[in-house]
JSON list of C-alpha atoms and ligand atoms in Angstrom, two decimals:
[
{"chain": "K", "resi": 29, "resn": "MET", "atom": "CA", "xyz": [40.96, -143.70, 99.59]},
{"chain": "K", "resi": 30, "resn": "ILE", "atom": "CA", "xyz": [42.26, -140.13, 99.37]},
{"chain": "K", "resi": 31, "resn": "SER", "atom": "CA", "xyz": [39.50, -137.65, 100.13]},
{"chain": "K", "resi": 32, "resn": "VAL", "atom": "CA", "xyz": [39.14, -134.47, 98.08]},
{"chain": "K", "resi": 33, "resn": "LYS", "atom": "CA", "xyz": [37.46, -131.59, 99.89]},
{"chain": "K", "resi": 34, "resn": "THR", "atom": "CA", "xyz": [34.78, -129.35, 98.46]},
{"chain": "K", "resi": 35, "resn": "ALA", "atom": "CA", "xyz": [35.13, -125.57, 98.78]},
{"chain": "K", "resi": 36, "resn": "HIS", "atom": "CA", "xyz": [32.83, -125.70, 101.81]},
{"chain": "K", "resi": 37, "resn": "GLU", "atom": "CA", "xyz": [34.83, -128.48, 103.42]},
{"chain": "K", "resi": 38, "resn": "LEU", "atom": "CA", "xyz": [38.04, -126.52, 102.83]},
{"chain": "K", "resi": 39, "resn": "GLU", "atom": "CA", "xyz": [36.45, -123.63, 104.71]},
{"chain": "K", "resi": 40, "resn": "GLN", "atom": "CA", "xyz": [35.74, -126.01, 107.61]},
{"chain": "K", "resi": 41, "resn": "MET", "atom": "CA", "xyz": [39.34, -127.24, 107.45]},
{"chain": "K", "resi": 42, "resn": "ARG", "atom": "CA", "xyz": [40.56, -123.63, 107.70]},
{"chain": "K", "resi": 43, "resn": "VAL", "atom": "CA", "xyz": [38.60, -123.18, 110.94]},
{"chain": "K", "resi": 44, "resn": "ALA", "atom": "CA", "xyz": [39.96, -126.37, 112.55]},
{"chain": "K", "resi": 45, "resn": "CYS", "atom": "CA", "xyz": [43.48, -125.61, 111.38]},
{"chain": "K", "resi": 46, "resn": "ARG", "atom": "CA", "xyz": [43.40, -122.02, 112.61]},
{"chain": "K", "resi": 47, "resn": "ILE", "atom": "CA", "xyz": [42.43, -123.22, 116.09]},
{"chain": "K", "resi": 48, "resn": "SER", "atom": "CA", "xyz": [45.19, -125.85, 116.02]},
{"chain": "K", "resi": 49, "resn": "ALA", "atom": "CA", "xyz": [47.68, -123.12, 115.12]},
{"chain": "K", "resi": 50, "resn": "MET", "atom": "CA", "xyz": [46.42, -120.80, 117.86]},
{"chain": "K", "resi": 51, "resn": "ALA", "atom": "CA", "xyz": [46.98, -123.57, 120.40]},
{"chain": "K", "resi": 52, "resn": "LEU", "atom": "CA", "xyz": [50.49, -124.23, 119.12]},
{"chain": "K", "resi": 53, "resn": "LYS", "atom": "CA", "xyz": [51.37, -120.54, 119.21]},
{"chain": "K", "resi": 54, "resn": "ALA", "atom": "CA", "xyz": [49.95, -120.08, 122.71]},
{"chain": "K", "resi": 55, "resn": "ALA", "atom": "CA", "xyz": [52.02, -122.99, 124.04]},
{"chain": "K", "resi": 56, "resn": "GLY", "atom": "CA", "xyz": [55.14, -121.86, 122.20]},
{"chain": "K", "resi": 57, "resn": "ASP", "atom": "CA", "xyz": [54.79, -118.32, 123.51]},
{"chain": "K", "resi": 58, "resn": "ALA", "atom": "CA", "xyz": [54.47, -119.67, 127.06]},
{"chain": "K", "resi": 59, "resn": "ILE", "atom": "CA", "xyz": [57.76, -121.55, 127.06]},
{"chain": "K", "resi": 60, "resn": "GLU", "atom": "CA", "xyz": [60.08, -120.28, 129.76]},
{"chain": "K", "resi": 61, "resn": "ALA", "atom": "CA", "xyz": [62.45, -121.78, 132.28]},
{"chain": "K", "resi": 62, "resn": "GLY", "atom": "CA", "xyz": [60.55, -123.47, 135.11]},
{"chain": "K", "resi": 63, "resn": "ILE", "atom": "CA", "xyz": [57.28, -124.18, 133.27]},
{"chain": "K", "resi": 64, "resn": "THR", "atom": "CA", "xyz": [56.27, -127.84, 133.06]},
{"chain": "K", "resi": 65, "resn": "THR", "atom": "CA", "xyz": [55.08, -129.66, 129.97]},
{"chain": "K", "resi": 66, "resn": "ALA", "atom": "CA", "xyz": [51.79, -130.29, 131.82]},
{"chain": "K", "resi": 67, "resn": "ASP", "atom": "CA", "xyz": [51.38, -126.48, 132.08]},
{"chain": "K", "resi": 68, "resn": "LEU", "atom": "CA", "xyz": [51.89, -126.19, 128.32]},
{"chain": "K", "resi": 69, "resn": "ASP", "atom": "CA", "xyz": [49.38, -128.98, 127.72]},
{"chain": "K", "resi": 70, "resn": "GLN", "atom": "CA", "xyz": [46.82, -127.09, 129.80]},
{"chain": "K", "resi": 71, "resn": "ILE", "atom": "CA", "xyz": [47.38, -123.96, 127.68]},
{"chain": "K", "resi": 72, "resn": "VAL", "atom": "CA", "xyz": [46.79, -126.04, 124.54]},
{"chain": "K", "resi": 73, "resn": "TYR", "atom": "CA", "xyz": [43.62, -127.54, 125.97]},
{"chain": "K", "resi": 74, "resn": "ASP", "atom": "CA", "xyz": [42.26, -124.18, 127.14]},
{"chain": "K", "resi": 75, "resn": "THR", "atom": "CA", "xyz": [42.97, -122.44, 123.84]},
{"chain": "K", "resi": 76, "resn": "ILE", "atom": "CA", "xyz": [41.23, -125.14, 121.82]},
{"chain": "K", "resi": 77, "resn": "VAL", "atom": "CA", "xyz": [38.20, -125.40, 124.08]},
{"chain": "K", "resi": 78, "resn": "ARG", "atom": "CA", "xyz": [37.75, -121.61, 124.26]},
{"chain": "K", "resi": 79, "resn": "GLN", "atom": "CA", "xyz": [37.28, -121.69, 120.48]},
{"chain": "K", "resi": 80, "resn": "GLY", "atom": "CA", "xyz": [34.54, -124.29, 120.76]},
{"chain": "K", "resi": 81, "resn": "ALA", "atom": "CA", "xyz": [36.73, -127.10, 119.43]},
{"chain": "K", "resi": 82, "resn": "LYS", "atom": "CA", "xyz": [38.15, -130.25, 120.98]},
{"chain": "K", "resi": 83, "resn": "PRO", "atom": "CA", "xyz": [41.74, -131.46, 121.20]},
{"chain": "K", "resi": 84, "resn": "ASN", "atom": "CA", "xyz": [41.75, -134.31, 118.70]},
{"chain": "K", "resi": 85, "resn": "PHE", "atom": "CA", "xyz": [44.84, -136.01, 120.13]},
{"chain": "K", "resi": 86, "resn": "LYS", "atom": "CA", "xyz": [43.21, -136.60, 123.51]},
{"chain": "K", "resi": 87, "resn": "GLY", "atom": "CA", "xyz": [42.15, -140.25, 123.63]},
{"chain": "K", "resi": 88, "resn": "LEU", "atom": "CA", "xyz": [43.34, -140.97, 120.09]},
{"chain": "K", "resi": 89, "resn": "TYR", "atom": "CA", "xyz": [44.80, -144.49, 120.24]},
{"chain": "K", "resi": 90, "resn": "GLY", "atom": "CA", "xyz": [44.65, -143.88, 124.03]},
{"chain": "K", "resi": 91, "resn": "PHE", "atom": "CA", "xyz": [46.90, -140.81, 124.16]},
{"chain": "K", "resi": 92, "resn": "PRO", "atom": "CA", "xyz": [46.30, -139.15, 127.56]},
{"chain": "K", "resi": 93, "resn": "ALA", "atom": "CA", "xyz": [46.84, -135.44, 126.79]},
{"chain": "K", "resi": 94, "resn": "SER", "atom": "CA", "xyz": [45.91, -132.61, 124.41]},
{"chain": "K", "resi": 95, "resn": "ALA", "atom": "CA", "xyz": [49.41, -132.06, 123.05]},
{"chain": "K", "resi": 96, "resn": "CYS", "atom": "CA", "xyz": [52.45, -134.18, 122.39]},
{"chain": "K", "resi": 97, "resn": "ILE", "atom": "CA", "xyz": [55.46, -132.44, 123.94]},
{"chain": "K", "resi": 98, "resn": "SER", "atom": "CA", "xyz": [58.87, -133.88, 123.17]},
{"chain": "K", "resi": 99, "resn": "MET", "atom": "CA", "xyz": [62.11, -132.44, 124.54]},
{"chain": "K", "resi": 100, "resn": "ASN", "atom": "CA", "xyz": [65.68, -132.55, 123.20]},
{"chain": "K", "resi": 101, "resn": "ASP", "atom": "CA", "xyz": [66.38, -136.18, 122.15]},
{"chain": "K", "resi": 102, "resn": "GLN", "atom": "CA", "xyz": [62.65, -136.95, 122.13]},
{"chain": "K", "resi": 103, "resn": "VAL", "atom": "CA", "xyz": [61.30, -137.01, 118.57]},
{"chain": "K", "resi": 104, "resn": "ILE", "atom": "CA", "xyz": [57.50, -137.14, 118.93]},
{"chain": "K", "resi": 105, "resn": "HIS", "atom": "CA", "xyz": [54.66, -138.36, 121.17]},
{"chain": "K", "resi": 106, "resn": "GLY", "atom": "CA", "xyz": [56.12, -137.12, 124.46]},
{"chain": "K", "resi": 107, "resn": "ILE", "atom": "CA", "xyz": [53.50, -137.19, 127.21]},
{"chain": "K", "resi": 108, "resn": "PRO", "atom": "CA", "xyz": [53.08, -133.89, 129.09]},
{"chain": "K", "resi": 109, "resn": "SER", "atom": "CA", "xyz": [53.91, -134.20, 132.78]},
{"chain": "K", "resi": 110, "resn": "LYS", "atom": "CA", "xyz": [54.08, -132.05, 135.90]},
{"chain": "K", "resi": 111, "resn": "LYS", "atom": "CA", "xyz": [57.45, -133.68, 136.51]},
{"chain": "K", "resi": 112, "resn": "VAL", "atom": "CA", "xyz": [59.00, -132.44, 133.27]},
{"chain": "K", "resi": 113, "resn": "VAL", "atom": "CA", "xyz": [60.35, -128.94, 133.91]},
{"chain": "K", "resi": 114, "resn": "ILE", "atom": "CA", "xyz": [61.69, -126.94, 130.96]},
{"chain": "K", "resi": 115, "resn": "ARG", "atom": "CA", "xyz": [65.16, -125.52, 131.46]},
{"chain": "K", "resi": 116, "resn": "PRO", "atom": "CA", "xyz": [67.17, -122.88, 129.60]},
{"chain": "K", "resi": 117, "resn": "GLY", "atom": "CA", "xyz": [68.65, -124.30, 126.40]},
{"chain": "K", "resi": 118, "resn": "ASP", "atom": "CA", "xyz": [66.07, -127.06, 126.00]},
{"chain": "K", "resi": 119, "resn": "ILE", "atom": "CA", "xyz": [64.41, -127.54, 122.65]},
{"chain": "K", "resi": 120, "resn": "VAL", "atom": "CA", "xyz": [60.73, -128.37, 122.94]},
{"chain": "K", "resi": 121, "resn": "SER", "atom": "CA", "xyz": [58.65, -129.92, 120.14]},
{"chain": "K", "resi": 122, "resn": "ILE", "atom": "CA", "xyz": [54.94, -129.30, 120.54]},
{"chain": "K", "resi": 123, "resn": "ASP", "atom": "CA", "xyz": [52.33, -131.01, 118.36]},
{"chain": "K", "resi": 124, "resn": "THR", "atom": "CA", "xyz": [48.71, -129.83, 118.61]},
{"chain": "K", "resi": 125, "resn": "GLY", "atom": "CA", "xyz": [45.47, -130.58, 116.81]},
{"chain": "K", "resi": 126, "resn": "ALA", "atom": "CA", "xyz": [41.85, -129.49, 117.04]},
{"chain": "K", "resi": 127, "resn": "VAL", "atom": "CA", "xyz": [38.61, -130.91, 115.71]},
{"chain": "K", "resi": 128, "resn": "ILE", "atom": "CA", "xyz": [35.51, -128.80, 115.13]},
{"chain": "K", "resi": 129, "resn": "ASP", "atom": "CA", "xyz": [32.34, -129.53, 113.16]},
{"chain": "K", "resi": 130, "resn": "GLY", "atom": "CA", "xyz": [33.84, -132.84, 112.09]},
{"chain": "K", "resi": 131, "resn": "PHE", "atom": "CA", "xyz": [37.07, -131.53, 110.58]},
{"chain": "K", "resi": 132, "resn": "ASN", "atom": "CA", "xyz": [40.62, -131.74, 111.93]},
{"chain": "K", "resi": 133, "resn": "GLY", "atom": "CA", "xyz": [43.73, -129.59, 112.02]},
{"chain": "K", "resi": 134, "resn": "ASP", "atom": "CA", "xyz": [47.25, -130.73, 112.92]},
{"chain": "K", "resi": 135, "resn": "ASN", "atom": "CA", "xyz": [50.49, -128.80, 113.35]},
{"chain": "K", "resi": 136, "resn": "ALA", "atom": "CA", "xyz": [53.77, -128.84, 115.23]},
{"chain": "K", "resi": 137, "resn": "ALA", "atom": "CA", "xyz": [56.86, -126.77, 115.86]},
{"chain": "K", "resi": 138, "resn": "THR", "atom": "CA", "xyz": [60.05, -126.91, 117.90]},
{"chain": "K", "resi": 139, "resn": "PHE", "atom": "CA", "xyz": [60.85, -123.99, 120.19]},
{"chain": "K", "resi": 140, "resn": "GLY", "atom": "CA", "xyz": [63.97, -123.15, 122.13]},
{"chain": "K", "resi": 141, "resn": "CYS", "atom": "CA", "xyz": [63.85, -122.13, 125.78]},
{"chain": "K", "resi": 142, "resn": "GLY", "atom": "CA", "xyz": [65.94, -118.98, 125.85]},
{"chain": "K", "resi": 143, "resn": "LYS", "atom": "CA", "xyz": [69.21, -119.23, 124.00]},
{"chain": "K", "resi": 144, "resn": "VAL", "atom": "CA", "xyz": [69.93, -122.70, 122.67]},
{"chain": "K", "resi": 145, "resn": "ASP", "atom": "CA", "xyz": [73.27, -123.90, 121.40]},
{"chain": "K", "resi": 146, "resn": "ILE", "atom": "CA", "xyz": [74.22, -123.19, 117.84]},
{"chain": "K", "resi": 147, "resn": "GLU", "atom": "CA", "xyz": [73.79, -126.75, 116.59]},
{"chain": "K", "resi": 148, "resn": "ALA", "atom": "CA", "xyz": [70.32, -127.05, 118.16]},
{"chain": "K", "resi": 149, "resn": "GLN", "atom": "CA", "xyz": [69.32, -123.77, 116.53]},
{"chain": "K", "resi": 150, "resn": "ARG", "atom": "CA", "xyz": [70.61, -124.96, 113.16]},
{"chain": "K", "resi": 151, "resn": "LEU", "atom": "CA", "xyz": [68.67, -128.23, 113.54]},
{"chain": "K", "resi": 152, "resn": "MET", "atom": "CA", "xyz": [65.46, -126.29, 114.22]},
{"chain": "K", "resi": 153, "resn": "ASP", "atom": "CA", "xyz": [66.10, -123.91, 111.32]},
{"chain": "K", "resi": 154, "resn": "VAL", "atom": "CA", "xyz": [66.85, -126.68, 108.83]},
{"chain": "K", "resi": 155, "resn": "THR", "atom": "CA", "xyz": [63.81, -128.71, 109.91]},
{"chain": "K", "resi": 156, "resn": "LYS", "atom": "CA", "xyz": [61.51, -125.71, 109.45]},
{"chain": "K", "resi": 157, "resn": "GLU", "atom": "CA", "xyz": [63.10, -124.93, 106.09]},
{"chain": "K", "resi": 158, "resn": "SER", "atom": "CA", "xyz": [62.65, -128.54, 104.99]},
{"chain": "K", "resi": 159, "resn": "LEU", "atom": "CA", "xyz": [58.93, -128.30, 105.79]},
{"chain": "K", "resi": 160, "resn": "HIS", "atom": "CA", "xyz": [58.68, -125.27, 103.53]},
{"chain": "K", "resi": 161, "resn": "LYS", "atom": "CA", "xyz": [60.62, -127.05, 100.77]},
{"chain": "K", "resi": 162, "resn": "GLY", "atom": "CA", "xyz": [58.05, -129.84, 101.01]},
{"chain": "K", "resi": 163, "resn": "ILE", "atom": "CA", "xyz": [55.14, -127.41, 100.96]},
{"chain": "K", "resi": 164, "resn": "ALA", "atom": "CA", "xyz": [56.55, -125.69, 97.85]},
{"chain": "K", "resi": 165, "resn": "ALA", "atom": "CA", "xyz": [56.56, -129.07, 96.07]},
{"chain": "K", "resi": 166, "resn": "ALA", "atom": "CA", "xyz": [52.89, -129.71, 96.92]},
{"chain": "K", "resi": 167, "resn": "VAL", "atom": "CA", "xyz": [51.36, -128.50, 93.69]},
{"chain": "K", "resi": 168, "resn": "VAL", "atom": "CA", "xyz": [48.57, -129.89, 91.52]},
{"chain": "K", "resi": 169, "resn": "GLY", "atom": "CA", "xyz": [49.91, -132.56, 89.19]},
{"chain": "K", "resi": 170, "resn": "SER", "atom": "CA", "xyz": [52.95, -133.42, 91.28]},
{"chain": "K", "resi": 171, "resn": "ARG", "atom": "CA", "xyz": [53.20, -136.56, 93.37]},
{"chain": "K", "resi": 172, "resn": "VAL", "atom": "CA", "xyz": [53.65, -137.25, 97.06]},
{"chain": "K", "resi": 173, "resn": "GLY", "atom": "CA", "xyz": [57.19, -138.39, 96.29]},
{"chain": "K", "resi": 174, "resn": "ASP", "atom": "CA", "xyz": [58.04, -134.88, 95.10]},
{"chain": "K", "resi": 175, "resn": "ILE", "atom": "CA", "xyz": [57.24, -133.57, 98.58]},
{"chain": "K", "resi": 176, "resn": "SER", "atom": "CA", "xyz": [59.20, -136.39, 100.23]},
{"chain": "K", "resi": 177, "resn": "ALA", "atom": "CA", "xyz": [62.25, -135.89, 98.04]},
{"chain": "K", "resi": 178, "resn": "ALA", "atom": "CA", "xyz": [62.26, -132.10, 98.57]},
{"chain": "K", "resi": 179, "resn": "VAL", "atom": "CA", "xyz": [62.21, -132.51, 102.36]},
{"chain": "K", "resi": 180, "resn": "GLN", "atom": "CA", "xyz": [64.88, -135.20, 102.38]},
{"chain": "K", "resi": 181, "resn": "ALA", "atom": "CA", "xyz": [67.21, -133.36, 100.03]},
{"chain": "K", "resi": 182, "resn": "TRP", "atom": "CA", "xyz": [67.23, -130.21, 102.16]},
{"chain": "K", "resi": 183, "resn": "VAL", "atom": "CA", "xyz": [67.77, -132.10, 105.41]},
{"chain": "K", "resi": 184, "resn": "GLU", "atom": "CA", "xyz": [70.60, -134.27, 104.09]},
{"chain": "K", "resi": 185, "resn": "LYS", "atom": "CA", "xyz": [72.29, -131.39, 102.28]},
{"chain": "K", "resi": 186, "resn": "ASN", "atom": "CA", "xyz": [72.57, -129.77, 105.69]},
{"chain": "K", "resi": 187, "resn": "GLY", "atom": "CA", "xyz": [74.05, -132.86, 107.32]},
{"chain": "K", "resi": 188, "resn": "PHE", "atom": "CA", "xyz": [71.04, -134.04, 109.32]},
{"chain": "K", "resi": 189, "resn": "SER", "atom": "CA", "xyz": [68.84, -137.12, 108.88]},
{"chain": "K", "resi": 190, "resn": "VAL", "atom": "CA", "xyz": [65.14, -137.73, 108.32]},
{"chain": "K", "resi": 191, "resn": "VAL", "atom": "CA", "xyz": [63.16, -140.09, 110.54]},
{"chain": "K", "resi": 192, "resn": "ARG", "atom": "CA", "xyz": [61.74, -142.97, 108.49]},
{"chain": "K", "resi": 193, "resn": "GLN", "atom": "CA", "xyz": [59.37, -144.68, 110.90]},
{"chain": "K", "resi": 194, "resn": "TYR", "atom": "CA", "xyz": [56.87, -141.83, 111.20]},
{"chain": "K", "resi": 195, "resn": "VAL", "atom": "CA", "xyz": [55.36, -139.91, 108.33]},
{"chain": "K", "resi": 196, "resn": "GLY", "atom": "CA", "xyz": [52.94, -137.14, 107.40]},
{"chain": "K", "resi": 197, "resn": "HIS", "atom": "CA", "xyz": [49.42, -137.93, 106.32]},
{"chain": "K", "resi": 198, "resn": "GLY", "atom": "CA", "xyz": [46.15, -136.81, 104.82]},
{"chain": "K", "resi": 199, "resn": "VAL", "atom": "CA", "xyz": [43.92, -134.83, 107.19]},
{"chain": "K", "resi": 200, "resn": "GLY", "atom": "CA", "xyz": [40.18, -134.21, 107.05]},
{"chain": "K", "resi": 201, "resn": "LYS", "atom": "CA", "xyz": [37.26, -135.84, 108.76]},
{"chain": "K", "resi": 202, "resn": "ASN", "atom": "CA", "xyz": [39.89, -138.03, 110.39]},
{"chain": "K", "resi": 203, "resn": "LEU", "atom": "CA", "xyz": [43.14, -136.79, 111.86]},
{"chain": "K", "resi": 204, "resn": "HIS", "atom": "CA", "xyz": [45.04, -139.48, 110.00]},
{"chain": "K", "resi": 205, "resn": "GLU", "atom": "CA", "xyz": [43.90, -140.24, 106.46]},
{"chain": "K", "resi": 206, "resn": "GLU", "atom": "CA", "xyz": [45.49, -141.42, 103.26]},
{"chain": "K", "resi": 207, "resn": "PRO", "atom": "CA", "xyz": [47.88, -140.76, 101.73]},
{"chain": "K", "resi": 208, "resn": "GLU", "atom": "CA", "xyz": [50.96, -141.29, 103.83]},
{"chain": "K", "resi": 209, "resn": "VAL", "atom": "CA", "xyz": [53.42, -138.43, 103.25]},
{"chain": "K", "resi": 210, "resn": "PRO", "atom": "CA", "xyz": [56.93, -139.69, 104.03]},
{"chain": "K", "resi": 211, "resn": "ASN", "atom": "CA", "xyz": [59.76, -137.25, 104.60]},
{"chain": "K", "resi": 212, "resn": "PHE", "atom": "CA", "xyz": [62.06, -139.33, 102.41]},
{"chain": "K", "resi": 213, "resn": "GLY", "atom": "CA", "xyz": [61.52, -140.77, 98.97]},
{"chain": "K", "resi": 214, "resn": "ILE", "atom": "CA", "xyz": [61.84, -140.47, 95.26]},
{"chain": "K", "resi": 215, "resn": "ALA", "atom": "CA", "xyz": [60.47, -137.60, 93.17]},
{"chain": "K", "resi": 216, "resn": "GLY", "atom": "CA", "xyz": [57.83, -138.63, 90.66]},
{"chain": "K", "resi": 217, "resn": "ARG", "atom": "CA", "xyz": [56.60, -141.56, 92.76]},
{"chain": "K", "resi": 218, "resn": "GLY", "atom": "CA", "xyz": [53.49, -142.01, 94.83]},
{"chain": "K", "resi": 219, "resn": "PRO", "atom": "CA", "xyz": [49.92, -140.70, 94.60]},
{"chain": "K", "resi": 220, "resn": "ARG", "atom": "CA", "xyz": [49.21, -137.76, 92.29]},
{"chain": "K", "resi": 221, "resn": "LEU", "atom": "CA", "xyz": [48.31, -134.48, 94.03]},
{"chain": "K", "resi": 222, "resn": "VAL", "atom": "CA", "xyz": [44.96, -133.01, 93.04]},
{"chain": "K", "resi": 223, "resn": "GLY", "atom": "CA", "xyz": [43.18, -129.83, 94.07]},
{"chain": "K", "resi": 224, "resn": "GLY", "atom": "CA", "xyz": [41.17, -130.20, 97.28]},
{"chain": "K", "resi": 225, "resn": "MET", "atom": "CA", "xyz": [43.49, -132.68, 98.96]},
{"chain": "K", "resi": 226, "resn": "THR", "atom": "CA", "xyz": [44.51, -131.65, 102.47]},
{"chain": "K", "resi": 227, "resn": "ILE", "atom": "CA", "xyz": [47.66, -133.14, 103.94]},
{"chain": "K", "resi": 228, "resn": "ALA", "atom": "CA", "xyz": [49.94, -132.71, 106.95]},
{"chain": "K", "resi": 229, "resn": "ILE", "atom": "CA", "xyz": [53.61, -132.46, 106.03]},
{"chain": "K", "resi": 230, "resn": "GLU", "atom": "CA", "xyz": [55.72, -133.05, 109.15]},
{"chain": "K", "resi": 231, "resn": "PRO", "atom": "CA", "xyz": [59.46, -133.60, 108.91]},
{"chain": "K", "resi": 232, "resn": "MET", "atom": "CA", "xyz": [61.01, -135.11, 112.03]},
{"chain": "K", "resi": 233, "resn": "VAL", "atom": "CA", "xyz": [64.73, -134.44, 111.72]},
{"chain": "K", "resi": 234, "resn": "ASN", "atom": "CA", "xyz": [67.53, -135.93, 113.78]},
{"chain": "K", "resi": 235, "resn": "GLN", "atom": "CA", "xyz": [70.86, -134.30, 114.48]},
{"chain": "K", "resi": 236, "resn": "LYS", "atom": "CA", "xyz": [72.75, -137.57, 113.97]},
{"chain": "K", "resi": 237, "resn": "SER", "atom": "CA", "xyz": [71.40, -140.88, 112.61]},
{"chain": "K", "resi": 238, "resn": "HIS", "atom": "CA", "xyz": [67.77, -141.41, 111.66]},
{"chain": "K", "resi": 239, "resn": "GLY", "atom": "CA", "xyz": [67.08, -144.35, 113.98]},
{"chain": "K", "resi": 240, "resn": "VAL", "atom": "CA", "xyz": [64.46, -144.02, 116.71]},
{"chain": "K", "resi": 241, "resn": "LYS", "atom": "CA", "xyz": [63.08, -146.14, 119.54]},
{"chain": "K", "resi": 242, "resn": "THR", "atom": "CA", "xyz": [60.04, -145.97, 121.82]},
{"chain": "K", "resi": 243, "resn": "LEU", "atom": "CA", "xyz": [60.42, -145.61, 125.58]},
{"chain": "K", "resi": 244, "resn": "SER", "atom": "CA", "xyz": [58.78, -147.99, 128.05]},
{"chain": "K", "resi": 245, "resn": "ASP", "atom": "CA", "xyz": [55.84, -145.57, 128.53]},
{"chain": "K", "resi": 246, "resn": "GLY", "atom": "CA", "xyz": [54.70, -146.92, 125.17]},
{"chain": "K", "resi": 247, "resn": "TRP", "atom": "CA", "xyz": [54.54, -143.44, 123.61]},
{"chain": "K", "resi": 248, "resn": "THR", "atom": "CA", "xyz": [57.65, -141.33, 123.74]},
{"chain": "K", "resi": 249, "resn": "VAL", "atom": "CA", "xyz": [59.80, -141.77, 120.64]},
{"chain": "K", "resi": 250, "resn": "VAL", "atom": "CA", "xyz": [63.47, -140.83, 121.12]},
{"chain": "K", "resi": 251, "resn": "THR", "atom": "CA", "xyz": [66.53, -140.82, 118.91]},
{"chain": "K", "resi": 252, "resn": "ALA", "atom": "CA", "xyz": [68.36, -144.14, 119.10]},
{"chain": "K", "resi": 253, "resn": "ASP", "atom": "CA", "xyz": [71.75, -142.41, 119.43]},
{"chain": "K", "resi": 254, "resn": "GLY", "atom": "CA", "xyz": [70.77, -139.71, 121.93]},
{"chain": "K", "resi": 255, "resn": "GLY", "atom": "CA", "xyz": [71.16, -136.86, 119.42]},
{"chain": "K", "resi": 256, "resn": "LEU", "atom": "CA", "xyz": [68.69, -133.99, 119.29]},
{"chain": "K", "resi": 257, "resn": "SER", "atom": "CA", "xyz": [65.53, -134.04, 117.18]},
{"chain": "K", "resi": 258, "resn": "ALA", "atom": "CA", "xyz": [63.21, -131.34, 115.80]},
{"chain": "K", "resi": 259, "resn": "HIS", "atom": "CA", "xyz": [59.72, -131.47, 114.30]},
{"chain": "K", "resi": 260, "resn": "PHE", "atom": "CA", "xyz": [57.75, -128.95, 112.24]},
{"chain": "K", "resi": 261, "resn": "GLU", "atom": "CA", "xyz": [54.33, -129.58, 110.73]},
{"chain": "K", "resi": 262, "resn": "HIS", "atom": "CA", "xyz": [51.64, -127.73, 108.81]},
{"chain": "K", "resi": 263, "resn": "THR", "atom": "CA", "xyz": [48.34, -128.90, 107.44]},
{"chain": "K", "resi": 264, "resn": "ILE", "atom": "CA", "xyz": [48.06, -127.59, 103.89]},
{"chain": "K", "resi": 265, "resn": "ALA", "atom": "CA", "xyz": [45.57, -127.68, 101.03]},
{"chain": "K", "resi": 266, "resn": "ILE", "atom": "CA", "xyz": [46.56, -128.47, 97.47]},
{"chain": "K", "resi": 267, "resn": "THR", "atom": "CA", "xyz": [44.86, -125.83, 95.30]},
{"chain": "K", "resi": 268, "resn": "ALA", "atom": "CA", "xyz": [44.96, -124.65, 91.70]},
{"chain": "K", "resi": 269, "resn": "LYS", "atom": "CA", "xyz": [46.62, -121.48, 93.01]},
{"chain": "K", "resi": 270, "resn": "GLY", "atom": "CA", "xyz": [49.34, -123.46, 94.76]},
{"chain": "K", "resi": 271, "resn": "PRO", "atom": "CA", "xyz": [49.78, -124.85, 98.26]},
{"chain": "K", "resi": 272, "resn": "GLU", "atom": "CA", "xyz": [47.80, -123.06, 100.97]},
{"chain": "K", "resi": 273, "resn": "ILE", "atom": "CA", "xyz": [49.02, -123.36, 104.55]},
{"chain": "K", "resi": 274, "resn": "LEU", "atom": "CA", "xyz": [45.88, -123.88, 106.64]},
{"chain": "K", "resi": 275, "resn": "THR", "atom": "CA", "xyz": [47.46, -123.97, 110.10]},
{"chain": "K", "resi": 276, "resn": "VAL", "atom": "CA", "xyz": [47.98, -120.23, 110.45]},
{"chain": "K", "resi": 277, "resn": "ALA", "atom": "CA", "xyz": [47.40, -118.66, 113.87]},
{"chain": "K", "resi": 278, "resn": "GLU", "atom": "CA", "xyz": [45.26, -115.59, 114.29]},
{"chain": "K", "resi": 279, "resn": "GLU", "atom": "CA", "xyz": [45.02, -113.55, 117.43]},
{"chain": "K", "resi": 280, "resn": "GLU", "atom": "CA", "xyz": [42.45, -114.90, 119.82]},
{"chain": "K", "resi": 281, "resn": "ALA", "atom": "CA", "xyz": [39.25, -112.84, 119.81]},
{"chain": "I", "resi": 307, "resn": "LIG", "atom": "MG1", "xyz": [50.44, -135.06, 112.03]}
]
């Protein structure tokens, strides 16, 4: 069942999403050559806990950390580690989420360490743009397929490919709720969007082909062909006034 949030519940979603965004921004701002992905995970944890929230990824399906951190050819679900040192030119996808008072936020972004090569930068730019194309399509009366088609069209027009095996999702009292929000599909299909729905749109975009595989750690998803991958995600609300991005960072008090 797709849950529709009351005005009060939307306010609670804004709080959880703001904290998720603060954690993402703090980790992104900390990226520099020599830092480990475990260091970034600690920053995510500390930021979330300081706000009185909890990292909702930790322990979910057994995930061992607060953030998923996926580098270069890694698509999603990378496990932070003291052994993974970020180097100049790396692209680093960070996915963070917080839960507070029973509501969840979820967001992700890919950051470059210093100057990245031109194709990596274009991949990041197109992925972020595709997220915003999807958000723009998330209006009352449209369907999930309109979001999917908008994301896919922008990615493919720019010569990249959309991961099929992992999709966006509803967010609320649970981190993962209905409906599924694929990053590929046909406009006019799928569940109808109504005011009060809150969903995470999260294109995962590969430089080359869309195939992915999971490493033997059971978590880390990588591109099948070794090409780069980028990931951007916002939790948004469908409202009568249009899509509202909930995962917006504010300065920490
Ligand atoms: Mg998500």
